[in-house]
PDB file of C-alpha atoms in Angstrom:
ATOM      1  CA  MET A 523      -4.026 102.022 140.165  1.00 30.00           C
ATOM      2  CA  VAL A 524      -2.248  99.022 138.629  1.00 32.00           C
ATOM      3  CA  TYR A 525       1.336  99.287 137.849  1.00 32.00           C
ATOM      4  CA  LYS A 526       2.833  97.111 135.003  1.00 39.00           C
ATOM      5  CA  ASN A 527       5.718  94.776 136.238  1.00 41.00           C
ATOM      6  CA  ILE A 528       8.514  96.104 134.090  1.00 41.00           C
ATOM      7  CA  GLU A 529      10.773  93.013 135.101  1.00 43.00           C
ATOM      8  CA  ALA A 530       8.139  90.436 133.957  1.00 39.00           C
ATOM      9  CA  GLU A 531       8.135  92.032 130.692  1.00 40.00           C
ATOM     10  CA  VAL A 532      12.075  91.807 130.309  1.00 43.00           C
ATOM     11  CA  VAL A 533      11.817  88.208 131.599  1.00 38.00           C
ATOM     12  CA  ALA A 534       9.016  87.308 128.965  1.00 37.00           C
ATOM     13  CA  GLY A 535      11.292  88.486 126.176  1.00 37.00           C
ATOM     14  CA  ILE A 536       9.817  91.583 125.533  1.00 40.00           C
ATOM     15  CA  LYS A 537      12.605  94.013 124.732  1.00 43.00           C
ATOM     16  CA  ARG A 538      12.436  97.680 126.127  1.00 55.00           C
ATOM     17  CA  LYS A 539      14.486 100.425 125.425  1.00 82.00           C
ATOM     18  CA  GLU A 540      16.015 101.800 128.577  1.00 90.00           C
ATOM     19  CA  PRO A 541      16.392 105.524 129.154  1.00 92.00           C
ATOM     20  CA  SER A 542      19.853 107.052 128.650  1.00 90.00           C
ATOM     21  CA  TRP A 543      20.488 107.191 132.481  1.00 92.00           C
ATOM     22  CA  VAL A 544      20.881 103.187 132.600  1.00 95.00           C
ATOM     23  CA  ARG A 545      24.421 102.873 132.038  1.00 93.00           C
ATOM     24  CA  ASP A 546      25.093  99.944 134.137  1.00 95.00           C
ATOM     25  CA  ASP A 547      23.974  96.976 136.358  1.00 95.00           C
ATOM     26  CA  PRO A 548      22.862  99.349 139.512  1.00 95.00           C
ATOM     27  CA  SER A 549      21.135 101.835 137.219  1.00 95.00           C
ATOM     28  CA  ARG A 550      19.607  98.689 135.212  1.00 95.00           C
ATOM     29  CA  THR A 551      18.077  96.961 138.499  1.00 95.00           C
ATOM     30  CA  TYR A 552      16.824 100.576 139.764  1.00 96.00           C
ATOM     31  CA  PHE A 553      15.184 100.834 136.440  1.00 94.00           C
ATOM     32  CA  LEU A 554      13.710  97.511 136.148  1.00 93.00           C
ATOM     33  CA  LYS A 555      12.629  96.991 139.900  1.00 95.00           C
ATOM     34  CA  GLU A 556      12.213 100.565 141.142  1.00 96.00           C
ATOM     35  CA  TRP A 557      11.555 103.330 138.790  1.00 96.00           C
ATOM     36  CA  GLN A 558       7.775 104.107 138.195  1.00 96.00           C
ATOM     37  CA  ASN A 559       7.393 102.051 141.406  1.00 96.00           C
ATOM     38  CA  VAL A 560       8.559 104.289 144.240  1.00 97.00           C
ATOM     39  CA  PRO A 561       5.934 104.101 147.073  1.00 97.00           C
ATOM     40  CA  ARG A 562       3.875 107.463 147.159  1.00 97.00           C
ATOM     41  CA  THR A 563       4.695 108.221 150.650  1.00 98.00           C
ATOM     42  CA  GLN A 564       6.081 111.332 152.090  1.00 98.00           C
ATOM     43  CA  GLN A 565       9.370 109.477 153.265  1.00 98.00           C
ATOM     44  CA  ALA A 566       9.934 107.592 150.030  1.00 98.00           C
ATOM     45  CA  MET A 567       9.284 110.639 147.939  1.00 98.00           C
ATOM     46  CA  PHE A 568      11.695 112.976 150.244  1.00 98.00           C
ATOM     47  CA  GLU A 569      14.315 110.313 149.641  1.00 98.00           C
ATOM     48  CA  HIS A 570      13.880 110.292 145.850  1.00 98.00           C
ATOM     49  CA  LEU A 571      14.047 114.284 146.029  1.00 98.00           C
ATOM     50  CA  CYS A 572      17.060 113.929 147.727  1.00 98.00           C
ATOM     51  CA  LEU A 573      18.609 111.404 145.484  1.00 98.00           C
ATOM     52  CA  LEU A 574      17.538 113.438 142.238  1.00 98.00           C
ATOM     53  CA  VAL A 575      19.179 116.641 144.118  1.00 98.00           C
ATOM     54  CA  PHE A 576      22.467 114.518 144.567  1.00 98.00           C
ATOM     55  CA  GLN A 577      22.073 113.334 141.105  1.00 97.00           C
ATOM     56  CA  ASN A 578      22.605 116.619 139.186  1.00 94.00           C
ATOM     57  CA  GLY A 579      25.820 116.484 137.426  1.00 94.00           C
ATOM     58  CA  LEU A 580      26.498 113.027 138.094  1.00 96.00           C
ATOM     59  CA  TRP A 581      25.549 109.768 136.657  1.00 95.00           C
ATOM     60  CA  TRP A 582      22.597 108.201 138.092  1.00 95.00           C
ATOM     61  CA  SER A 583      24.785 104.997 139.077  1.00 95.00           C
ATOM     62  CA  VAL A 584      27.134 107.047 141.207  1.00 97.00           C
ATOM     63  CA  VAL A 585      24.091 108.119 143.334  1.00 98.00           C
ATOM     64  CA  LEU A 586      22.653 104.501 143.358  1.00 97.00           C
ATOM     65  CA  GLY A 587      26.339 103.609 144.636  1.00 97.00           C
ATOM     66  CA  LYS A 588      26.311 106.097 147.438  1.00 98.00           C
ATOM     67  CA  ARG A 589      22.639 105.603 148.354  1.00 98.00           C
ATOM     68  CA  GLU A 590      23.573 103.691 151.409  1.00 98.00           C
ATOM     69  CA  ALA A 591      25.611 106.293 152.890  1.00 98.00           C
ATOM     70  CA  ILE A 592      23.329 109.016 151.892  1.00 98.00           C
ATOM     71  CA  SER A 593      20.351 107.123 153.844  1.00 98.00           C
ATOM     72  CA  ARG A 594      22.524 106.366 156.714  1.00 98.00           C
ATOM     73  CA  HIS A 595      23.598 110.134 157.202  1.00 98.00           C
ATOM     74  CA  PHE A 596      20.127 111.325 156.388  1.00 98.00           C
ATOM     75  CA  LYS A 597      18.531 108.978 159.100  1.00 98.00           C
ATOM     76  CA  GLY A 598      16.567 106.943 156.499  1.00 98.00           C
ATOM     77  CA  PHE A 599      15.293 110.070 155.107  1.00 98.00           C
ATOM     78  CA  SER A 600      12.985 110.993 157.847  1.00 98.00           C
ATOM     79  CA  LEU A 601      11.738 114.543 157.534  1.00 98.00           C
ATOM     80  CA  GLU A 602      12.213 115.552 160.976  1.00 98.00           C
ATOM     81  CA  ALA A 603      15.621 113.681 161.429  1.00 98.00           C
ATOM     82  CA  VAL A 604      17.118 115.527 158.414  1.00 98.00           C
ATOM     83  CA  ALA A 605      15.493 118.741 159.294  1.00 98.00           C
ATOM     84  CA  SER A 606      17.381 118.626 162.704  1.00 98.00           C
ATOM     85  CA  LEU A 607      20.995 117.732 161.234  1.00 98.00           C
ATOM     86  CA  THR A 608      23.515 119.967 162.760  1.00 98.00           C
ATOM     87  CA  GLU A 609      26.949 121.269 161.535  1.00 98.00           C
ATOM     88  CA  HIS A 610      28.561 118.792 163.204  1.00 98.00           C
ATOM     89  CA  ASP A 611      26.587 116.255 161.069  1.00 98.00           C
ATOM     90  CA  ILE A 612      27.372 118.205 157.800  1.00 98.00           C
ATOM     91  CA  SER A 613      31.079 117.866 158.798  1.00 98.00           C
ATOM     92  CA  GLN A 614      30.777 114.116 159.306  1.00 98.00           C
ATOM     93  CA  MET A 615      29.028 113.953 155.666  1.00 98.00           C
ATOM     94  CA  LEU A 616      31.777 115.992 154.196  1.00 98.00           C
ATOM     95  CA  SER A 617      34.552 113.476 155.700  1.00 98.00           C
ATOM     96  CA  ASP A 618      32.977 110.397 154.719  1.00 98.00           C
ATOM     97  CA  ALA A 619      34.424 109.036 151.243  1.00 98.00           C
ATOM     98  CA  SER A 620      31.450 106.658 151.006  1.00 98.00           C
ATOM     99  CA  MET A 621      29.164 109.989 150.833  1.00 98.00           C
ATOM    100  CA  ILE A 622      28.615 112.399 147.949  1.00 98.00           C
ATOM    101  CA  ARG A 623      30.451 115.267 149.648  1.00 98.00           C
ATOM    102  CA  ASN A 624      29.005 118.195 148.030  1.00 98.00           C
ATOM    103  CA  GLU A 625      28.044 120.670 150.806  1.00 98.00           C
ATOM    104  CA  ALA A 626      25.701 122.657 148.670  1.00 98.00           C
ATOM    105  CA  LYS A 627      23.681 119.586 147.983  1.00 98.00           C
ATOM    106  CA  ILE A 628      23.652 118.162 151.502  1.00 98.00           C
ATOM    107  CA  ARG A 629      22.522 121.654 152.662  1.00 98.00           C
ATOM    108  CA  SER A 630      19.599 121.883 149.989  1.00 98.00           C
ATOM    109  CA  CYS A 631      18.344 118.504 151.213  1.00 98.00           C
ATOM    110  CA  ILE A 632      18.393 119.740 154.897  1.00 98.00           C
ATOM    111  CA  ALA A 633      16.801 123.016 154.001  1.00 98.00           C
ATOM    112  CA  ASN A 634      14.180 121.113 151.868  1.00 98.00           C
ATOM    113  CA  ALA A 635      13.191 118.823 154.988  1.00 98.00           C
ATOM    114  CA  GLN A 636      12.882 121.843 156.865  1.00 98.00           C
ATOM    115  CA  ALA A 637      10.621 123.478 154.283  1.00 98.00           C
ATOM    116  CA  LEU A 638       8.594 120.703 153.827  1.00 98.00           C
ATOM    117  CA  LEU A 639       7.913 120.503 157.499  1.00 98.00           C
ATOM    118  CA  HIS A 640       7.545 124.309 158.147  1.00 98.00           C
ATOM    119  CA  ARG A 641       5.039 124.715 155.354  1.00 98.00           C
ATOM    120  CA  SER A 642       3.431 121.096 155.985  1.00 98.00           C
ATOM    121  CA  ILE A 643       3.806 119.956 152.552  1.00 98.00           C
ATOM    122  CA  ASN A 644       2.979 116.450 151.910  1.00 98.00           C
ATOM    123  CA  LEU A 645       4.787 115.391 148.696  1.00 98.00           C
ATOM    124  CA  PRO A 646       2.393 112.660 147.708  1.00 98.00           C
ATOM    125  CA  ASP A 647      -0.691 114.932 148.005  1.00 98.00           C
ATOM    126  CA  LEU A 648       0.760 117.765 146.169  1.00 98.00           C
ATOM    127  CA  PHE A 649       1.633 115.223 143.064  1.00 98.00           C
ATOM    128  CA  GLU A 650      -1.889 113.513 143.446  1.00 98.00           C
ATOM    129  CA  GLN A 651      -3.704 116.799 143.215  1.00 98.00           C
ATOM    130  CA  ALA A 652      -1.708 117.874 140.356  1.00 98.00           C
ATOM    131  CA  PHE A 653      -2.295 114.650 138.215  1.00 97.00           C
ATOM    132  CA  ASP A 654      -5.870 113.431 137.777  1.00 94.00           C
ATOM    133  CA  SER A 655      -4.458 110.616 136.213  1.00 95.00           C
ATOM    134  CA  PRO A 656      -1.069 109.190 135.146  1.00 96.00           C
ATOM    135  CA  VAL A 657       0.210 110.806 132.043  1.00 97.00           C
ATOM    136  CA  ILE A 658       1.219 107.815 129.803  1.00 96.00           C
ATOM    137  CA  PHE A 659       3.878 107.724 127.038  1.00 95.00           C
ATOM    138  CA  ASP A 660       4.221 105.198 124.509  1.00 93.00           C
ATOM    139  CA  SER A 661       8.091 104.840 124.620  1.00 92.00           C
ATOM    140  CA  VAL A 662      11.238 105.970 126.524  1.00 92.00           C
ATOM    141  CA  SER A 663      12.149 107.994 123.914  1.00 91.00           C
ATOM    142  CA  GLU A 664       8.967 110.252 124.321  1.00 94.00           C
ATOM    143  CA  LEU A 665       9.347 110.559 128.191  1.00 95.00           C
ATOM    144  CA  PRO A 666       9.520 114.498 128.682  1.00 96.00           C
ATOM    145  CA  ARG A 667      12.207 116.178 130.833  1.00 96.00           C
ATOM    146  CA  THR A 668       9.575 118.685 131.712  1.00 97.00           C
ATOM    147  CA  LEU A 669       5.745 118.825 131.636  1.00 97.00           C
ATOM    148  CA  GLU A 670       3.622 121.742 132.523  1.00 97.00           C
ATOM    149  CA  THR A 671       2.103 120.018 135.521  1.00 98.00           C
ATOM    150  CA  THR A 672       5.350 119.116 136.997  1.00 98.00           C
ATOM    151  CA  ASN A 673       6.731 122.738 136.458  1.00 98.00           C
ATOM    152  CA  ARG A 674       3.759 124.090 138.435  1.00 98.00           C
ATOM    153  CA  ILE A 675       4.860 121.820 141.147  1.00 98.00           C
ATOM    154  CA  ALA A 676       8.439 123.066 140.793  1.00 98.00           C
ATOM    155  CA  ASP A 677       7.071 126.532 141.263  1.00 98.00           C
ATOM    156  CA  ASP A 678       5.118 125.945 144.099  1.00 98.00           C
ATOM    157  CA  LEU A 679       7.862 123.909 145.883  1.00 98.00           C
ATOM    158  CA  LYS A 680      10.296 126.832 144.957  1.00 98.00           C
ATOM    159  CA  ASP A 681       7.604 129.588 146.448  1.00 98.00           C
ATOM    160  CA  ALA A 682       7.614 127.187 149.700  1.00 97.00           C
ATOM    161  CA  GLY A 683      11.484 127.444 149.926  1.00 98.00           C
ATOM    162  CA  VAL A 684      12.412 124.006 148.650  1.00 98.00           C
ATOM    163  CA  GLN A 685      15.872 124.016 146.819  1.00 98.00           C
ATOM    164  CA  ARG A 686      17.024 122.522 143.724  1.00 98.00           C
ATOM    165  CA  ALA A 687      14.047 120.968 142.988  1.00 97.00           C
ATOM    166  CA  GLY A 688      13.207 122.716 139.689  1.00 97.00           C
ATOM    167  CA  GLN A 689      11.406 121.397 136.447  1.00 98.00           C
ATOM    168  CA  VAL A 690      13.420 118.513 135.538  1.00 97.00           C
ATOM    169  CA  VAL A 691      13.579 117.247 139.199  1.00 98.00           C
ATOM    170  CA  CYS A 692      10.128 117.328 139.528  1.00 98.00           C
ATOM    171  CA  CYS A 693       9.426 115.859 136.373  1.00 98.00           C
ATOM    172  CA  ALA A 694      11.942 112.954 137.124  1.00 97.00           C
ATOM    173  CA  LEU A 695      10.247 112.586 140.683  1.00 98.00           C
ATOM    174  CA  ALA A 696       6.951 112.205 138.714  1.00 98.00           C
ATOM    175  CA  GLN A 697       8.228 109.427 136.670  1.00 97.00           C
ATOM    176  CA  ALA A 698       9.745 107.638 139.613  1.00 97.00           C
ATOM    177  CA  THR A 699       6.479 107.495 141.398  1.00 98.00           C
ATOM    178  CA  GLY A 700       4.521 106.533 138.239  1.00 97.00           C
ATOM    179  CA  PHE A 701       2.682 109.936 137.667  1.00 98.00           C
ATOM    180  CA  ILE A 702       4.453 109.717 134.472  1.00 97.00           C
ATOM    181  CA  ARG A 703       4.699 106.573 133.110  1.00 95.00           C
ATOM    182  CA  LEU A 704       5.268 104.248 130.203  1.00 91.00           C
ATOM    183  CA  GLY A 705       2.084 102.802 128.482  1.00 85.00           C
ATOM    184  CA  ALA A 706       1.559  99.296 127.101  1.00 61.00           C
TER     185      ALA A 706
END
């Protein structure tokens, strides 16, 4: 699958409307360089699942600003490393001002790593099986918050014990990885 280079369109002078979550330079950079182009690997998709869990109730730019600390504490988003985090590790995260210090979100990410490992769920395979081809929308304003396909993925993940990965989160993950994308 060929991915459109969004940054090249902006440089070429084609004006694109940005999603409402683009509010500052960090979120704009993420939108231009990373959104719709997140690698479809287990580690990259798990990282974005965690970031989306942390994003709930916060501006995306806040999460991006704390991304380095989250990555450091979550050992680069290795499923095995996150699944094995201890109470001591959680205490360290909660005392680190560079981290998003929400204990429920931290514990959810750890539980999600454990559930994905225990159930042998491969996120790229799960999404690729659900999408025969990318779902294309013509404008940012048409991008859905939920989609029937991602609702089914959310239900499957919930049944497997994955926490805080509801319909909106799964749809956002599908957009970040290009399963749902902007057309020409």
